[in-house]
PDB file of C-alpha atoms in Angstrom:
ATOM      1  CA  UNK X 223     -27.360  54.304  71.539  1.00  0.00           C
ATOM      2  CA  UNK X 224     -26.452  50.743  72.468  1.00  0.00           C
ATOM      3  CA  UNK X 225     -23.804  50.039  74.891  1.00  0.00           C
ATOM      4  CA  UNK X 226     -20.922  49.233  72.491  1.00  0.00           C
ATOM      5  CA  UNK X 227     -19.617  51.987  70.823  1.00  0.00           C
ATOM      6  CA  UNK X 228     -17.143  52.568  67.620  1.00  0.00           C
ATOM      7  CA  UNK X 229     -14.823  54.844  67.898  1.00  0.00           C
ATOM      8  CA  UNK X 230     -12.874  56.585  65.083  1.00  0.00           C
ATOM      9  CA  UNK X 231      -9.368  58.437  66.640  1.00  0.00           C
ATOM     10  CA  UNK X 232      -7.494  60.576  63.842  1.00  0.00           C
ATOM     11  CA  UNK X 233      -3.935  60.100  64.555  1.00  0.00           C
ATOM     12  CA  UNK X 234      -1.577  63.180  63.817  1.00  0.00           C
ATOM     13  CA  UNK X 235      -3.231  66.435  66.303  1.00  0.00           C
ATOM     14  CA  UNK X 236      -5.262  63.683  67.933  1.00  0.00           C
ATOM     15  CA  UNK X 237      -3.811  59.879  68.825  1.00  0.00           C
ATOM     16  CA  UNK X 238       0.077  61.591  68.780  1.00  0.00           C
ATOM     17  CA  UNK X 239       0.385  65.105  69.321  1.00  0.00           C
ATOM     18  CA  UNK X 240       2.327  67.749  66.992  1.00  0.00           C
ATOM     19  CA  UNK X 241       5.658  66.421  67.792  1.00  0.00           C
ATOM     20  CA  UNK X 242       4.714  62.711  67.378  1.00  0.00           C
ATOM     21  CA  UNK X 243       4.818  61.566  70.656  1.00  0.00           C
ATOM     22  CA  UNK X 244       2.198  59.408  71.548  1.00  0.00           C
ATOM     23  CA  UNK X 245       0.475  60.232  75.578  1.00  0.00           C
ATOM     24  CA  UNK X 246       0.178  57.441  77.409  1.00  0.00           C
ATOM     25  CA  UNK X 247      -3.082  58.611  79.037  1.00  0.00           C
ATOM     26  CA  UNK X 248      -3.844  58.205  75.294  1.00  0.00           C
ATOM     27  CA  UNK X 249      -3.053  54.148  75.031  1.00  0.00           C
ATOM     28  CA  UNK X 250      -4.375  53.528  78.361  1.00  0.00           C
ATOM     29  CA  UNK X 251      -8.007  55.091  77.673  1.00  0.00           C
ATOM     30  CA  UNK X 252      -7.652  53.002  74.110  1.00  0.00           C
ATOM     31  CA  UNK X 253      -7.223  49.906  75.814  1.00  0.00           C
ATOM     32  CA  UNK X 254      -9.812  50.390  78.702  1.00  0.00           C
ATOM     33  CA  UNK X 255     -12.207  51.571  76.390  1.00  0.00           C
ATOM     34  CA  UNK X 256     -11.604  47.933  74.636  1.00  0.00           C
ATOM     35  CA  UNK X 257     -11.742  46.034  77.601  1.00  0.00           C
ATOM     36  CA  UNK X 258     -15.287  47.250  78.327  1.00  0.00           C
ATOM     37  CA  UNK X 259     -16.296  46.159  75.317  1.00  0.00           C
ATOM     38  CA  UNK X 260     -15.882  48.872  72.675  1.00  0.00           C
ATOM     39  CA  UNK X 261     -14.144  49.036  69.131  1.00  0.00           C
ATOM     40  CA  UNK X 262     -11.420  51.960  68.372  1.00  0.00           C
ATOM     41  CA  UNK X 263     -10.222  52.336  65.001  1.00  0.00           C
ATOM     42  CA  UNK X 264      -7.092  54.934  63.396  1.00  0.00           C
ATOM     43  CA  UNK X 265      -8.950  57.228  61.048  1.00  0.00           C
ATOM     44  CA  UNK X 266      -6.092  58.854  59.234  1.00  0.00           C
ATOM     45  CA  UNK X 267      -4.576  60.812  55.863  1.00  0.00           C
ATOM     46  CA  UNK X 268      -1.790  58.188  56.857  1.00  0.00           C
ATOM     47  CA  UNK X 269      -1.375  55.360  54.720  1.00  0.00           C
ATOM     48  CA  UNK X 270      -0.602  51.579  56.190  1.00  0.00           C
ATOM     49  CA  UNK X 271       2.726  51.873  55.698  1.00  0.00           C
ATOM     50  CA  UNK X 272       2.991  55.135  57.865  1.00  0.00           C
ATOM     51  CA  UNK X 273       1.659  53.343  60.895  1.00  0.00           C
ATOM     52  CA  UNK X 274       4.792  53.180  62.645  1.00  0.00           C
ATOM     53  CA  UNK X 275       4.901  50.120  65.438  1.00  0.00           C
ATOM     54  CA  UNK X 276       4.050  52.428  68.798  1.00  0.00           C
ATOM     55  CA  UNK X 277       0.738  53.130  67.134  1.00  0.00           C
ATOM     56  CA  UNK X 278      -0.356  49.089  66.898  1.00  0.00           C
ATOM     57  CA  UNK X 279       1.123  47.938  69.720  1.00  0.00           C
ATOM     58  CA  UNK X 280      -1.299  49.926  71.380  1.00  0.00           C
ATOM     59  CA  UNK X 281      -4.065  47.571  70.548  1.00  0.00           C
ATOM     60  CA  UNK X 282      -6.533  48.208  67.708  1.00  0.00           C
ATOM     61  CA  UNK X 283      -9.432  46.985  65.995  1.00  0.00           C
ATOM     62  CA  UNK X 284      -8.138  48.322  62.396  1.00  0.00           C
ATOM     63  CA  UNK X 285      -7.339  51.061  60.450  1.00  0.00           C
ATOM     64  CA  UNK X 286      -9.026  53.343  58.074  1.00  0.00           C
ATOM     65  CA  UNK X 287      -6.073  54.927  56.236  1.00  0.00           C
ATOM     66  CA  UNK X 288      -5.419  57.559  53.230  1.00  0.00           C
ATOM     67  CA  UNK X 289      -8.657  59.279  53.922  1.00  0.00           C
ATOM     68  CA  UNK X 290     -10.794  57.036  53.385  1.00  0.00           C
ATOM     69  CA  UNK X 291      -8.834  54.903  50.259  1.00  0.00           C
ATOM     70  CA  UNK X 292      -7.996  51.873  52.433  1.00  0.00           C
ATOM     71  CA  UNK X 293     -10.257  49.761  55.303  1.00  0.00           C
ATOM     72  CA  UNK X 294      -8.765  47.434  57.594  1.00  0.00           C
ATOM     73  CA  UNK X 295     -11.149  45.429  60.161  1.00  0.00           C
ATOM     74  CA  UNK X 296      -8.358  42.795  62.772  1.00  0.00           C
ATOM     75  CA  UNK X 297      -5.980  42.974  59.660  1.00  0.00           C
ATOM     76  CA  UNK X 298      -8.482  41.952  57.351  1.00  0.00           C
ATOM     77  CA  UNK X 299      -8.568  44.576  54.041  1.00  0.00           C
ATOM     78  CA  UNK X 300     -12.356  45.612  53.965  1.00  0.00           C
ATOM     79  CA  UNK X 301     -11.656  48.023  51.189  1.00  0.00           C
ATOM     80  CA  UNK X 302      -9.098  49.569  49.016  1.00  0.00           C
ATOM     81  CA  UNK X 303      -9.647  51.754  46.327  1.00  0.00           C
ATOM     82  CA  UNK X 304      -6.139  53.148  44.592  1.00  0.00           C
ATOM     83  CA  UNK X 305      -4.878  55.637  42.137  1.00  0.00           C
ATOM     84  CA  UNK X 306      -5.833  53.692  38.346  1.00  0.00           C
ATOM     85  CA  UNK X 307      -2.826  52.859  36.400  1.00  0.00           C
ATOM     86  CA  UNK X 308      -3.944  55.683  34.238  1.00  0.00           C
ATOM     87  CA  UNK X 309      -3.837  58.278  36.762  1.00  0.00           C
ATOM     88  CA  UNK X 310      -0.470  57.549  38.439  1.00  0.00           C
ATOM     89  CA  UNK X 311       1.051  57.528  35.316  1.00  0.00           C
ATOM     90  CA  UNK X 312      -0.389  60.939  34.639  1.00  0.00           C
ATOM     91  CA  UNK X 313       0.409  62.339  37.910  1.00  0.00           C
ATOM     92  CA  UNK X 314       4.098  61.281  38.133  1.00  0.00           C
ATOM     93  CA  UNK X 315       4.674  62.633  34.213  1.00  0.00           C
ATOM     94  CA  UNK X 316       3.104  65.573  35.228  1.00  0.00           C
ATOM     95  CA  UNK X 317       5.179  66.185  38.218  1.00  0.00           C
ATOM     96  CA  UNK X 318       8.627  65.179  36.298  1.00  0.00           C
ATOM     97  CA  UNK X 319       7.600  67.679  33.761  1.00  0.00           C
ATOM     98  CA  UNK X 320       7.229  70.377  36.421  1.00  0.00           C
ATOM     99  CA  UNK X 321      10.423  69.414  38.289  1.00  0.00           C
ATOM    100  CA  UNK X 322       8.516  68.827  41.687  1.00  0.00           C
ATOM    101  CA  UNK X 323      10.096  66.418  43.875  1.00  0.00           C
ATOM    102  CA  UNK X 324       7.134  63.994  45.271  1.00  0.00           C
ATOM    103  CA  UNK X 325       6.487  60.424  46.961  1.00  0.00           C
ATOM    104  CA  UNK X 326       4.232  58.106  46.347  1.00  0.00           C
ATOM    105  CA  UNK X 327       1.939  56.540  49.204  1.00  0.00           C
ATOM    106  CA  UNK X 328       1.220  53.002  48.918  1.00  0.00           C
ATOM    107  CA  UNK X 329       0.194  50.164  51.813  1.00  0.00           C
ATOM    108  CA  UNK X 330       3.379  48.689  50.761  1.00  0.00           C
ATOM    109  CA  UNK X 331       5.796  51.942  51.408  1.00  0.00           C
ATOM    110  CA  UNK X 332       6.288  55.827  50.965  1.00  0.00           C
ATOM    111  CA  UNK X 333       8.540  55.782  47.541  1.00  0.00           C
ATOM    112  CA  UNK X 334      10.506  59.133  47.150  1.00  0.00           C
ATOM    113  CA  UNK X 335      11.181  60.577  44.020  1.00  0.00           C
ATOM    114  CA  UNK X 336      14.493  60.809  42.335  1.00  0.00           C
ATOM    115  CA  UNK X 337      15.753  63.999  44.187  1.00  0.00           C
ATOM    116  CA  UNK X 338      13.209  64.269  47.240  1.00  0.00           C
ATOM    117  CA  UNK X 339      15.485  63.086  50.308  1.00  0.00           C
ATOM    118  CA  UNK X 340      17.610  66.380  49.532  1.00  0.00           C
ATOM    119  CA  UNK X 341      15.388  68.992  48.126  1.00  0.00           C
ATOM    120  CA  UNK X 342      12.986  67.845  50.946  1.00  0.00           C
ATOM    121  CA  UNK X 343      15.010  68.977  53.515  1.00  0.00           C
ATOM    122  CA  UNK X 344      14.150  72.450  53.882  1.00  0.00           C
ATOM    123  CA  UNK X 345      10.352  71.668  53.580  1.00  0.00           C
ATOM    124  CA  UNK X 346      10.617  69.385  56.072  1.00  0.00           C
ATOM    125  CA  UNK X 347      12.588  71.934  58.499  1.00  0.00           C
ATOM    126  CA  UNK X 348      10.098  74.062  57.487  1.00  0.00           C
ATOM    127  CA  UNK X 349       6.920  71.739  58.507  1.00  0.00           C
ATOM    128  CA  UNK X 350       8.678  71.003  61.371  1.00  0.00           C
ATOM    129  CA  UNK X 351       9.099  74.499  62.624  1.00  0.00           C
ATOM    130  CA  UNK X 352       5.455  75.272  62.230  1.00  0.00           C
ATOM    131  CA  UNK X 353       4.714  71.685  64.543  1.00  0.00           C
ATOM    132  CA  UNK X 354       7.213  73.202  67.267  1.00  0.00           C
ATOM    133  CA  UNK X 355       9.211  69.939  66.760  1.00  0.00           C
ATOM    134  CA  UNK X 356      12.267  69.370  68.578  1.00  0.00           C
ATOM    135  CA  UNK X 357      15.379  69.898  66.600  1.00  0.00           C
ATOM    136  CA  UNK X 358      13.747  70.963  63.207  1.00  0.00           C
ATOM    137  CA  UNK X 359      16.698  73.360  62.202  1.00  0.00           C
ATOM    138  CA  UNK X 360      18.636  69.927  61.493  1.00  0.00           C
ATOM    139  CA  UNK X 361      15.422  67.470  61.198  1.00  0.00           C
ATOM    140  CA  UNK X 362      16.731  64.945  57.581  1.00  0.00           C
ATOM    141  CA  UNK X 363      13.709  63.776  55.401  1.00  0.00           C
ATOM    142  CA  UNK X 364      15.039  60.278  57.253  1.00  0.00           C
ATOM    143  CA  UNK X 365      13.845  61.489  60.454  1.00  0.00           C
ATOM    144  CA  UNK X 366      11.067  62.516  59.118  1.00  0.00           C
ATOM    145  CA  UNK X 367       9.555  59.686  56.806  1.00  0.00           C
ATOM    146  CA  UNK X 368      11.637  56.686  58.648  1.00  0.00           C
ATOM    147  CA  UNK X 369      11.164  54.085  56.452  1.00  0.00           C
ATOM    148  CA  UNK X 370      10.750  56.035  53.312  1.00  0.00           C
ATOM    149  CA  UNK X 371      11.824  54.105  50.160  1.00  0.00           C
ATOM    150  CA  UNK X 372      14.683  56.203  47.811  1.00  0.00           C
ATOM    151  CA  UNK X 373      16.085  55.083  44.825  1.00  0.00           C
ATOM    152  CA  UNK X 374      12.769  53.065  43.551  1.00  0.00           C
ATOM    153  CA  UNK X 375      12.876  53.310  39.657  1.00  0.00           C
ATOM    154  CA  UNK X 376       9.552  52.419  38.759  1.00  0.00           C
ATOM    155  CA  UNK X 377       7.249  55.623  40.746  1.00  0.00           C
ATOM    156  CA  UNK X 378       3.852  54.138  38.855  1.00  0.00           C
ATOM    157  CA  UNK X 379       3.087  52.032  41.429  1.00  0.00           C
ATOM    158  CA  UNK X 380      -0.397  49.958  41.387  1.00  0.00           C
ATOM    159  CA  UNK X 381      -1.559  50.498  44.844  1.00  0.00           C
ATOM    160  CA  UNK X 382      -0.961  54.164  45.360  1.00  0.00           C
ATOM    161  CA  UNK X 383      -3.345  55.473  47.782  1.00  0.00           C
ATOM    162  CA  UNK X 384      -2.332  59.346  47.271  1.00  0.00           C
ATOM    163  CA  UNK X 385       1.313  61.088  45.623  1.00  0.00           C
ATOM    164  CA  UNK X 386       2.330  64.238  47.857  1.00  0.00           C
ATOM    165  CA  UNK X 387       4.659  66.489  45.986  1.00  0.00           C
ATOM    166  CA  UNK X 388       6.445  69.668  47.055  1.00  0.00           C
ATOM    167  CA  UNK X 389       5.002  73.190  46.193  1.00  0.00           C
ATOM    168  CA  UNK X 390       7.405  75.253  44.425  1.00  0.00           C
ATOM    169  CA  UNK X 391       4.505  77.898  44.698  1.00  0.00           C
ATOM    170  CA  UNK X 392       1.037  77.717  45.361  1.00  0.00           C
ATOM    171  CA  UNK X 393       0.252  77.939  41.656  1.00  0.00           C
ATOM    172  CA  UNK X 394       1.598  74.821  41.467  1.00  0.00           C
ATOM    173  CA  UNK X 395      -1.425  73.490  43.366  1.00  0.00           C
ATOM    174  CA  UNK X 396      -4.038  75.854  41.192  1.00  0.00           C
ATOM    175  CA  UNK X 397      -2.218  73.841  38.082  1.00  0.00           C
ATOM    176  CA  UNK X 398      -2.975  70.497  39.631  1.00  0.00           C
ATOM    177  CA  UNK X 399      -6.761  71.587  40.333  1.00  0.00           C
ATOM    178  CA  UNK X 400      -6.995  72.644  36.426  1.00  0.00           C
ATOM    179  CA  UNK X 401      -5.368  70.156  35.089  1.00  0.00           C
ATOM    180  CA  UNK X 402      -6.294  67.088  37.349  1.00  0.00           C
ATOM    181  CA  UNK X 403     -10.249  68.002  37.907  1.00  0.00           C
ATOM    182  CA  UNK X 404     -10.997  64.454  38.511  1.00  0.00           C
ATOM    183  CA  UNK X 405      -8.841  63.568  41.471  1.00  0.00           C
ATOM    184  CA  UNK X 406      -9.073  65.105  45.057  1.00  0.00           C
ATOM    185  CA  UNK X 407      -6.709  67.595  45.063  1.00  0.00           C
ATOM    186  CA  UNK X 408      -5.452  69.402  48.678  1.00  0.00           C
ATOM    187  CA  UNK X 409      -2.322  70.766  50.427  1.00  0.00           C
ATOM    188  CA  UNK X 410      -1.201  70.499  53.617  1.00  0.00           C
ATOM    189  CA  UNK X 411       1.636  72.043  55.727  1.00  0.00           C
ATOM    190  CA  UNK X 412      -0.124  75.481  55.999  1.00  0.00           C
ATOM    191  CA  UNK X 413      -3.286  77.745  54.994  1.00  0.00           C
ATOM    192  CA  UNK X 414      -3.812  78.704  51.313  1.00  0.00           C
ATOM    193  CA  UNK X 415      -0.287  79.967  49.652  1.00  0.00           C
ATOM    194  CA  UNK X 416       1.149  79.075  53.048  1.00  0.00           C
ATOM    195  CA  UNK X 417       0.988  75.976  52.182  1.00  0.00           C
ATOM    196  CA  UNK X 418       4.238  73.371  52.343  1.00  0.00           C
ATOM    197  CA  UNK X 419       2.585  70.303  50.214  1.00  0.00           C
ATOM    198  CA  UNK X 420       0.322  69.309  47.570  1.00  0.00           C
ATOM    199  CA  UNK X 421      -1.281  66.374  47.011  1.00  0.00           C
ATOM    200  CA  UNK X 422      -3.152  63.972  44.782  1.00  0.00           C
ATOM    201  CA  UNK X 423      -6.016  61.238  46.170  1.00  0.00           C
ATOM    202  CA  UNK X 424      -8.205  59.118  44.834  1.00  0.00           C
ATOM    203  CA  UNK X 425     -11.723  61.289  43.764  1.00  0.00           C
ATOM    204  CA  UNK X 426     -15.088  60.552  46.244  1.00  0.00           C
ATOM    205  CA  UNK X 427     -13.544  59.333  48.994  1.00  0.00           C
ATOM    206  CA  UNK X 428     -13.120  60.352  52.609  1.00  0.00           C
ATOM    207  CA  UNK X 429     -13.443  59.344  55.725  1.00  0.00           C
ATOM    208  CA  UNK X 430     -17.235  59.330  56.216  1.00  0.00           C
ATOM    209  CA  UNK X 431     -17.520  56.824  52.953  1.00  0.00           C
ATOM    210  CA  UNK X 432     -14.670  54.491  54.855  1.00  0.00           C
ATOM    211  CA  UNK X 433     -16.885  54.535  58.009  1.00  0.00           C
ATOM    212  CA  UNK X 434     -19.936  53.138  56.200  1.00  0.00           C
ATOM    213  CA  UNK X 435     -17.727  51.066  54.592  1.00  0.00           C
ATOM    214  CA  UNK X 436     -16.573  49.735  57.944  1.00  0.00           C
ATOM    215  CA  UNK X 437     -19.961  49.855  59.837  1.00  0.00           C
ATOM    216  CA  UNK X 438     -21.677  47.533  57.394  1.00  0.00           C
ATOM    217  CA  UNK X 439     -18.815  45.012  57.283  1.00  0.00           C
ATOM    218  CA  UNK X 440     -18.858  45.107  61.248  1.00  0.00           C
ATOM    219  CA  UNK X 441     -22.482  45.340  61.410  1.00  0.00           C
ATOM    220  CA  UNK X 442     -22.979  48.683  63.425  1.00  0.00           C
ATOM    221  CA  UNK X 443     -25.128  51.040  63.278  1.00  0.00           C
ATOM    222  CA  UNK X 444     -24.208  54.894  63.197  1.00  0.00           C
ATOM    223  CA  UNK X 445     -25.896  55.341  66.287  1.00  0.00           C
ATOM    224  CA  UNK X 446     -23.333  53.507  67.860  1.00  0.00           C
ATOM    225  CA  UNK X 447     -20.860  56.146  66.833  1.00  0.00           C
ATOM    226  CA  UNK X 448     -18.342  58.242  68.132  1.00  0.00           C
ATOM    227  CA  UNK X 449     -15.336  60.494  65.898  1.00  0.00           C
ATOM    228  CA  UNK X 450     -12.421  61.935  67.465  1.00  0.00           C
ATOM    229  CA  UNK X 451     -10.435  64.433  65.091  1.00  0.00           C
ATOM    230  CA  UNK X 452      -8.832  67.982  65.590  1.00  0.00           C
ATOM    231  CA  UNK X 453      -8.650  69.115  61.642  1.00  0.00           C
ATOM    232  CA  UNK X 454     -10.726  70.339  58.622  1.00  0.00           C
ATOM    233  CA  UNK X 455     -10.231  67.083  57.319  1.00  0.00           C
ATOM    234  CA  UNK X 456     -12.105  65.463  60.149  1.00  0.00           C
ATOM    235  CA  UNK X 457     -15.144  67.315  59.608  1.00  0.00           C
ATOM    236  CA  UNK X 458     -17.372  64.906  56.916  1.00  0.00           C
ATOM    237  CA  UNK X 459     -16.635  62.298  59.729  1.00  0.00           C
ATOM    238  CA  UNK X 460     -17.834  64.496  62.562  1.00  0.00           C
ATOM    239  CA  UNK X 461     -21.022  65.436  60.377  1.00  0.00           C
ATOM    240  CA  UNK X 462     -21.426  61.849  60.234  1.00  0.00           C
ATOM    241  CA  UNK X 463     -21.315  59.805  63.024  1.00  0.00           C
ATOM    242  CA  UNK X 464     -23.643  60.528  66.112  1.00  0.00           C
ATOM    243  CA  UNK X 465     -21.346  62.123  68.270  1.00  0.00           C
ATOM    244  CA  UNK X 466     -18.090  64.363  67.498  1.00  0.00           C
ATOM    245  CA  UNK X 467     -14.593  65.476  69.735  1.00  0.00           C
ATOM    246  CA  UNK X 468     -12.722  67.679  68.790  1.00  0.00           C
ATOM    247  CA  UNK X 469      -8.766  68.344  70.323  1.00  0.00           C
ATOM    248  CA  UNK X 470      -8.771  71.261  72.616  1.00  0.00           C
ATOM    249  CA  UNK X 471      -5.236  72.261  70.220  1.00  0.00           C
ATOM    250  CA  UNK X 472      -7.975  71.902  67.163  1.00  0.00           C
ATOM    251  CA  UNK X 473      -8.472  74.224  64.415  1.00  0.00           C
ATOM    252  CA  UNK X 474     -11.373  76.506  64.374  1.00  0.00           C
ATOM    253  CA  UNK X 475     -13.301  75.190  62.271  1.00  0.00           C
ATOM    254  CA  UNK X 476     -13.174  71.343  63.298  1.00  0.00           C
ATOM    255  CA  UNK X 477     -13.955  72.952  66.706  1.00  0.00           C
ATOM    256  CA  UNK X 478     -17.004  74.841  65.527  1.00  0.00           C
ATOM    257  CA  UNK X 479     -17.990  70.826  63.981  1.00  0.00           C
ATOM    258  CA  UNK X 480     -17.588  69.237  66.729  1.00  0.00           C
ATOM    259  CA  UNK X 481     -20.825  68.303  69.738  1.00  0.00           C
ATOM    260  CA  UNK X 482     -17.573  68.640  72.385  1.00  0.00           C
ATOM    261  CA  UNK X 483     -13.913  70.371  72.456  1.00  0.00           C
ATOM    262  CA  UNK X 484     -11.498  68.341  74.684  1.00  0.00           C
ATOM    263  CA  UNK X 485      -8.223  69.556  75.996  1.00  0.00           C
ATOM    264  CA  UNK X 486      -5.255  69.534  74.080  1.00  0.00           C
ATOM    265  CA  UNK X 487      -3.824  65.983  72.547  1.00  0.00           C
ATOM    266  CA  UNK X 488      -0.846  66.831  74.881  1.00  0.00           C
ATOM    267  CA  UNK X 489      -3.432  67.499  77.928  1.00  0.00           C
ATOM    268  CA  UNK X 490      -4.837  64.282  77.937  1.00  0.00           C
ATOM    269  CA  UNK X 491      -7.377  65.337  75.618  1.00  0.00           C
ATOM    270  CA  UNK X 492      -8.236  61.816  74.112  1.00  0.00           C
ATOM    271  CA  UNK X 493      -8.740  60.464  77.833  1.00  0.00           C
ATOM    272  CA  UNK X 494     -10.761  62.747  78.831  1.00  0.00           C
ATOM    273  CA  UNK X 495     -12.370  62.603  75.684  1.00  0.00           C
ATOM    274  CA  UNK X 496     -13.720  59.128  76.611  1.00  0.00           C
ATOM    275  CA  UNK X 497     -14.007  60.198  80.265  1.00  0.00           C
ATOM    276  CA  UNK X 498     -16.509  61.964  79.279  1.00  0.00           C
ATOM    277  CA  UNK X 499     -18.335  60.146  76.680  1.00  0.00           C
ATOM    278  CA  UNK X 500     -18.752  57.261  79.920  1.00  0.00           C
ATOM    279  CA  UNK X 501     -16.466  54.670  76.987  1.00  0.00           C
ATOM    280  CA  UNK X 502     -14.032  54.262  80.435  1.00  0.00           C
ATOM    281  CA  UNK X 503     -14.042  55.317  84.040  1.00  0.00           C
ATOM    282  CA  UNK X 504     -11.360  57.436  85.229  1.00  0.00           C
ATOM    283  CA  UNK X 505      -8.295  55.569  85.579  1.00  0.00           C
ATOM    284  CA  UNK X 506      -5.827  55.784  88.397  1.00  0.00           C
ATOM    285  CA  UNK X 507      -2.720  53.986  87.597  1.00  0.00           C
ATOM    286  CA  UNK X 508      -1.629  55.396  84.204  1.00  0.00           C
ATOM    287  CA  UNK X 509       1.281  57.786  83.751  1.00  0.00           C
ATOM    288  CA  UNK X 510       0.877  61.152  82.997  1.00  0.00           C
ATOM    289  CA  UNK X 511       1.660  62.147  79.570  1.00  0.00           C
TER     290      UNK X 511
END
């Protein structure tokens, strides 16, 4: 491998940890690791407008966002590949039909559905729970989705990267798979029927296709590469790129991906992360997280 690497940090489990605090052993190793030279890029479900300031004022190269649907190299949009007009109108009809409150992610905003800032609340409390979150039992979809756009009348937006809706059961979700076979369908919030959320994204596209994306339009190679993740959706970029981390508070399976299991993202697991990879020496002066 050359002396320059690439690295690709998921942010939720990995850059913040489950309560969305953000370590600063993380933002110091970031910017080290760019002072000698190396590139570190968010590699998240997130979409643009869900990058909240903390996270770039730490200092990035860009942003792969939505999975894989959007590329950003120094604010420069590499790639974007959206919903189609037809699908988004298809998905929100659908969902209207079926009564399930949703939002829409775009670059340009989260847009709720009609009803979702109250009948989200006890999903939210609920997600919230489950991420040990401080003050979940009275957690708002506000404090949640902070800049989350309500009362939008037109839902079909053009440049929606992925619509998450609220499950009402987990046959909702078997529906979607049935009757949407030609989008990427998942849920999120919990395993199986424990699941919180459902979701729609754009078909044959994940994070592994948004790294080649990336590494041709920054001329790397993938030998050059390094992926930092903790979940099942960070796998196709583990398999990927030439070296893998997983978060010590992981799931199993990303673990069992992974060439090396740090500590947890609230144990300065992303620091030692690059400790170890040799991307930055041990530093002395930052404050413990």
């Amino acid at each position: 491998m050359s002396n320059s690497k690439v690295i690709f940090v998921d942010v939720d489990g990995t850059l913040v940890d489950y309560e969305g605090k953000l370590p600063e052993s993380a933002v110091a190793a970031i910017r080290k690791a760019r002072e000698n030279g190396h590139r570190v890029y968010m590699c998240t479900g997130r979409s643009r407008a869900e990058i909240y300031p903390p996270l770039w004022e730490i200092g990035l190269d860009g942003l792969i966002g939505g999975n894989g649907s959007y590329v950003e190299d120094h604010e420069e949009k590499v790639f974007h590949q959206a919903l189609t007009e037809e699908q988004i109108h298809k998905i929100v009809d659908w969902l209207h039909e079926r009564h399930l409150e949703f939002y829409v992610e775009c670059n340009s905003g989260l847009f709720a559905s009609e009803n979702f800032m109250t009948s989200g609340i006890p999903t939210v409390r609920q997600y919230s729970k489950r991420k040990h979150k401080d003050g979940a039992d009275t957690m708002t979809v506000r404090d949640a989705f902070p800049d989350m756009i309500e009362n939008e009348t037109d839902l079909y937006r053009p440049d929606a990267n992925k619509v998450s809706y609220i499950l009402s059961s987990y046959q909702d979700y078997l529906d979607a798979c049935k009757d949407f076979p030609e989008l990427k369908n998942g849920t999120w919030g919990g395993k199986g029927e424990e699941a919180l959320f459902g979701d729609f994204g754009v078909p044959d596209i994940d994070k592994a296709v948004a790294i080649n994306t990336l590494l041709e339009h920054i001329g790397h190679d993938l030998e050059d590469t390094i992926a930092v993740g903790d979940a099942k959706v960070d796998i196709p970029m583990f398999e990927l790129c030439n070296a893998s981390v997983c978060m010590g508070s992981g799931g199993d399976e990303a673990k069992a991906a992974a060439d090396f299991v740090t500590t947890d993202v609230d144990d300065d697991g992303l620091y030692n992360a690059f400790v170890h990879f040799g991307l930055i020496d041990p530093i002395e002066t930052y404050e413990k997280a």
